[in-house]
Amino acid sequence: MRHAGVIFDLDGTLVDSRLDFDAMRAETGCPEGIGLLEYADSLPPGEAQRVHEIVHQHEMAGATAAVWVPGAQAWLRALQADNVPTAILTRNSRPATELTLSRLGIEVEHVLTREDCRPKPDPQGLLMIAAAWGLPCENLVYVGDFLYDLQAARAAGMHAWFYDTGMHPEFGPLADRVIRDFDTLLA
Ligand SMILES: [Mg+2]
């Protein structure tokens, strides 16, 4: 199936930065069932700052360790060779995202980080990219590996594709398409 444009989540979808979310939750005291950013927002400013610093340290370490997800680089190249516009929407910080992209040589037309828009599952970032391209959302795909990615795609009216790493098979039924191996998209 050919789409007008493809937007990617970064962590766990295009790259594996080996972020240890369990360690981040333990260090910050963030309970299960709430995102780290949302948890920070719920705290008084001083405590929120401490949570943001812990998240930042993990994200920068992750950016230094990040590797391509198998097959993702080839699919991204194939899309770009086909003149399909590509973008990245991530909840990561701008510094961690830029370090990851420069280390791995990832170039797409638009990169939105949590400094640029409300975090997923809010669809704001996806809508901003669609507007920048001047393309209707129903012709665009958002590919991600987590519930928030699927919810953001749905809320934006885009196709929701789920990259199933095996950690969250329960999200598969919420997606329009489940990908277990990016190489299958090149066939
Ligand atoms: Mg992800």
PDB file of C-alpha atoms in Angstrom, residues 8-145:
ATOM      1  CA  PHE A   8       7.733   7.589  12.786  1.00  0.00           C
ATOM      2  CA  ASP A   9       8.025   7.364  16.507  1.00  0.00           C
ATOM      3  CA  LEU A  10      11.742   7.305  17.389  1.00  0.00           C
ATOM      4  CA  ASP A  11      12.471   5.118  20.419  1.00  0.00           C
ATOM      5  CA  GLY A  12      11.611   1.476  19.967  1.00  0.00           C
ATOM      6  CA  THR A  13      10.437   2.068  16.391  1.00  0.00           C
ATOM      7  CA  LEU A  14      13.279   3.533  14.298  1.00  0.00           C
ATOM      8  CA  VAL A  15      15.975   3.089  16.931  1.00  0.00           C
ATOM      9  CA  ASP A  16      16.577   1.079  20.055  1.00  0.00           C
ATOM     10  CA  SER A  17      18.094   3.350  22.676  1.00  0.00           C
ATOM     11  CA  ARG A  18      17.736   0.679  25.355  1.00  0.00           C
ATOM     12  CA  LEU A  19      15.986   3.082  27.688  1.00  0.00           C
ATOM     13  CA  ASP A  20      15.325   1.303  30.965  1.00  0.00           C
ATOM     14  CA  PHE A  21      11.863   2.572  31.814  1.00  0.00           C
ATOM     15  CA  ASP A  22      11.708   0.382  34.934  1.00  0.00           C
ATOM     16  CA  ALA A  23      14.874   2.051  36.256  1.00  0.00           C
ATOM     17  CA  MET A  24      13.526   5.493  35.346  1.00  0.00           C
ATOM     18  CA  ARG A  25      10.304   4.753  37.225  1.00  0.00           C
ATOM     19  CA  ALA A  26      12.210   3.431  40.238  1.00  0.00           C
ATOM     20  CA  GLU A  27      14.565   6.432  40.366  1.00  0.00           C
ATOM     21  CA  THR A  28      11.819   9.000  39.941  1.00  0.00           C
ATOM     22  CA  GLY A  29       9.177   7.222  42.048  1.00  0.00           C
ATOM     23  CA  CYS A  30       6.829   7.255  39.065  1.00  0.00           C
ATOM     24  CA  PRO A  31       3.985   4.746  39.573  1.00  0.00           C
ATOM     25  CA  GLU A  32       2.781   2.325  36.892  1.00  0.00           C
ATOM     26  CA  GLY A  33      -0.062   3.518  34.720  1.00  0.00           C
ATOM     27  CA  ILE A  34       1.167   7.090  34.212  1.00  0.00           C
ATOM     28  CA  GLY A  35       3.831   8.418  31.847  1.00  0.00           C
ATOM     29  CA  LEU A  36       7.016   9.961  33.245  1.00  0.00           C
ATOM     30  CA  LEU A  37       6.247  13.371  31.717  1.00  0.00           C
ATOM     31  CA  GLU A  38       2.687  13.310  33.036  1.00  0.00           C
ATOM     32  CA  TYR A  39       4.013  12.267  36.446  1.00  0.00           C
ATOM     33  CA  ALA A  40       6.421  15.230  36.473  1.00  0.00           C
ATOM     34  CA  ASP A  41       3.552  17.550  35.549  1.00  0.00           C
ATOM     35  CA  SER A  42       1.624  16.325  38.606  1.00  0.00           C
ATOM     36  CA  LEU A  43       4.426  17.302  41.044  1.00  0.00           C
ATOM     37  CA  PRO A  44       5.416  20.593  42.696  1.00  0.00           C
ATOM     38  CA  PRO A  45       8.061  22.459  40.628  1.00  0.00           C
ATOM     39  CA  GLY A  46      11.106  21.369  42.652  1.00  0.00           C
ATOM     40  CA  GLU A  47      10.201  17.690  42.491  1.00  0.00           C
ATOM     41  CA  ALA A  48       9.208  17.967  38.847  1.00  0.00           C
ATOM     42  CA  GLN A  49      12.659  19.392  38.098  1.00  0.00           C
ATOM     43  CA  ARG A  50      14.293  16.378  39.776  1.00  0.00           C
ATOM     44  CA  VAL A  51      12.211  13.986  37.653  1.00  0.00           C
ATOM     45  CA  HIS A  52      13.095  15.891  34.462  1.00  0.00           C
ATOM     46  CA  GLU A  53      16.802  15.711  35.337  1.00  0.00           C
ATOM     47  CA  ILE A  54      16.665  11.943  35.862  1.00  0.00           C
ATOM     48  CA  VAL A  55      14.767  11.481  32.584  1.00  0.00           C
ATOM     49  CA  HIS A  56      17.263  13.741  30.788  1.00  0.00           C
ATOM     50  CA  GLN A  57      20.251  11.724  32.041  1.00  0.00           C
ATOM     51  CA  HIS A  58      18.676   8.470  30.871  1.00  0.00           C
ATOM     52  CA  GLU A  59      17.699   9.961  27.503  1.00  0.00           C
ATOM     53  CA  MET A  60      21.185  11.298  26.799  1.00  0.00           C
ATOM     54  CA  ALA A  61      22.736   7.956  27.767  1.00  0.00           C
ATOM     55  CA  GLY A  62      20.175   6.268  25.511  1.00  0.00           C
ATOM     56  CA  ALA A  63      21.038   8.580  22.631  1.00  0.00           C
ATOM     57  CA  THR A  64      24.694   7.621  23.017  1.00  0.00           C
ATOM     58  CA  ALA A  65      23.812   3.910  22.940  1.00  0.00           C
ATOM     59  CA  ALA A  66      21.083   3.962  20.278  1.00  0.00           C
ATOM     60  CA  VAL A  67      21.220   1.546  17.350  1.00  0.00           C
ATOM     61  CA  TRP A  68      18.910   1.104  14.352  1.00  0.00           C
ATOM     62  CA  VAL A  69      15.961  -1.224  14.796  1.00  0.00           C
ATOM     63  CA  PRO A  70      16.523  -4.104  12.332  1.00  0.00           C
ATOM     64  CA  GLY A  71      15.162  -3.249   8.878  1.00  0.00           C
ATOM     65  CA  ALA A  72      14.115   0.297   9.802  1.00  0.00           C
ATOM     66  CA  GLN A  73      16.972   2.002   7.978  1.00  0.00           C
ATOM     67  CA  ALA A  74      16.283   0.104   4.754  1.00  0.00           C
ATOM     68  CA  TRP A  75      12.557   0.896   4.864  1.00  0.00           C
ATOM     69  CA  LEU A  76      13.195   4.583   5.572  1.00  0.00           C
ATOM     70  CA  ARG A  77      15.624   4.692   2.631  1.00  0.00           C
ATOM     71  CA  ALA A  78      13.104   2.941   0.382  1.00  0.00           C
ATOM     72  CA  LEU A  79      10.381   5.455   1.278  1.00  0.00           C
ATOM     73  CA  GLN A  80      12.686   8.382   0.620  1.00  0.00           C
ATOM     74  CA  ALA A  81      13.863   6.880  -2.681  1.00  0.00           C
ATOM     75  CA  ASP A  82      10.169   6.697  -3.595  1.00  0.00           C
ATOM     76  CA  ASN A  83       9.779  10.420  -2.728  1.00  0.00           C
ATOM     77  CA  VAL A  84       7.441   9.668   0.177  1.00  0.00           C
ATOM     78  CA  PRO A  85       7.846  12.457   2.750  1.00  0.00           C
ATOM     79  CA  THR A  86       9.019  11.248   6.167  1.00  0.00           C
ATOM     80  CA  ALA A  87       9.015  12.753   9.655  1.00  0.00           C
ATOM     81  CA  ILE A  88       9.630  11.870  13.290  1.00  0.00           C
ATOM     82  CA  LEU A  89       7.425  12.669  16.279  1.00  0.00           C
ATOM     83  CA  THR A  90       8.917  11.719  19.644  1.00  0.00           C
ATOM     84  CA  ARG A  91       8.327  12.401  23.319  1.00  0.00           C
ATOM     85  CA  ASN A  92      12.121  12.598  23.739  1.00  0.00           C
ATOM     86  CA  SER A  93      13.885  15.900  24.354  1.00  0.00           C
ATOM     87  CA  ARG A  94      15.388  17.915  21.508  1.00  0.00           C
ATOM     88  CA  PRO A  95      19.018  17.412  22.705  1.00  0.00           C
ATOM     89  CA  ALA A  96      18.629  13.619  23.050  1.00  0.00           C
ATOM     90  CA  THR A  97      16.807  13.389  19.716  1.00  0.00           C
ATOM     91  CA  GLU A  98      19.423  15.444  17.856  1.00  0.00           C
ATOM     92  CA  LEU A  99      22.240  13.364  19.322  1.00  0.00           C
ATOM     93  CA  THR A 100      20.498  10.150  18.246  1.00  0.00           C
ATOM     94  CA  LEU A 101      19.794  11.409  14.711  1.00  0.00           C
ATOM     95  CA  SER A 102      23.294  12.756  14.158  1.00  0.00           C
ATOM     96  CA  ARG A 103      24.991   9.620  15.520  1.00  0.00           C
ATOM     97  CA  LEU A 104      22.966   7.330  13.244  1.00  0.00           C
ATOM     98  CA  GLY A 105      22.780   9.679  10.246  1.00  0.00           C
ATOM     99  CA  ILE A 106      18.981   9.824  10.242  1.00  0.00           C
ATOM    100  CA  GLU A 107      17.546  12.600   8.048  1.00  0.00           C
ATOM    101  CA  VAL A 108      13.822  13.261   7.646  1.00  0.00           C
ATOM    102  CA  GLU A 109      11.881  16.369   6.658  1.00  0.00           C
ATOM    103  CA  HIS A 110      10.383  17.194  10.049  1.00  0.00           C
ATOM    104  CA  VAL A 111      11.445  16.260  13.577  1.00  0.00           C
ATOM    105  CA  LEU A 112       9.140  17.229  16.436  1.00  0.00           C
ATOM    106  CA  THR A 113      10.199  16.674  20.050  1.00  0.00           C
ATOM    107  CA  ARG A 114       8.431  17.341  23.313  1.00  0.00           C
ATOM    108  CA  GLU A 115       9.621  20.954  23.210  1.00  0.00           C
ATOM    109  CA  ASP A 116       7.641  21.494  20.000  1.00  0.00           C
ATOM    110  CA  CYS A 117       4.147  20.255  20.849  1.00  0.00           C
ATOM    111  CA  ARG A 118       1.997  18.594  23.460  1.00  0.00           C
ATOM    112  CA  PRO A 119       3.222  15.027  24.117  1.00  0.00           C
ATOM    113  CA  LYS A 120       1.529  11.973  22.629  1.00  0.00           C
ATOM    114  CA  PRO A 121      -1.178  10.687  22.958  1.00  0.00           C
ATOM    115  CA  ASP A 122      -2.151  14.277  22.086  1.00  0.00           C
ATOM    116  CA  PRO A 123      -2.295  14.419  18.264  1.00  0.00           C
ATOM    117  CA  GLN A 124      -0.974  17.998  18.049  1.00  0.00           C
ATOM    118  CA  GLY A 125       2.444  17.019  16.677  1.00  0.00           C
ATOM    119  CA  LEU A 126       0.954  14.774  13.984  1.00  0.00           C
ATOM    120  CA  LEU A 127      -1.460  17.515  12.937  1.00  0.00           C
ATOM    121  CA  MET A 128       1.424  20.005  12.730  1.00  0.00           C
ATOM    122  CA  ILE A 129       3.342  17.700  10.384  1.00  0.00           C
ATOM    123  CA  ALA A 130       0.285  17.077   8.188  1.00  0.00           C
ATOM    124  CA  ALA A 131      -0.282  20.837   7.983  1.00  0.00           C
ATOM    125  CA  ALA A 132       3.377  21.465   7.092  1.00  0.00           C
ATOM    126  CA  TRP A 133       3.101  18.918   4.272  1.00  0.00           C
ATOM    127  CA  GLY A 134      -0.318  20.175   3.210  1.00  0.00           C
ATOM    128  CA  LEU A 135      -1.511  16.562   3.128  1.00  0.00           C
ATOM    129  CA  PRO A 136      -4.770  15.115   4.486  1.00  0.00           C
ATOM    130  CA  CYS A 137      -4.357  13.031   7.626  1.00  0.00           C
ATOM    131  CA  GLU A 138      -6.241  10.076   6.163  1.00  0.00           C
ATOM    132  CA  ASN A 139      -3.424   9.628   3.637  1.00  0.00           C
ATOM    133  CA  LEU A 140      -0.698   9.541   6.293  1.00  0.00           C
ATOM    134  CA  VAL A 141       0.666   6.762   8.472  1.00  0.00           C
ATOM    135  CA  TYR A 142       2.058   7.004  11.984  1.00  0.00           C
ATOM    136  CA  VAL A 143       4.232   4.082  13.034  1.00  0.00           C
ATOM    137  CA  GLY A 144       4.982   3.478  16.704  1.00  0.00           C
ATOM    138  CA  ASP A 145       5.615   0.816  19.308  1.00  0.00           C
TER     139      ASP A 145
END
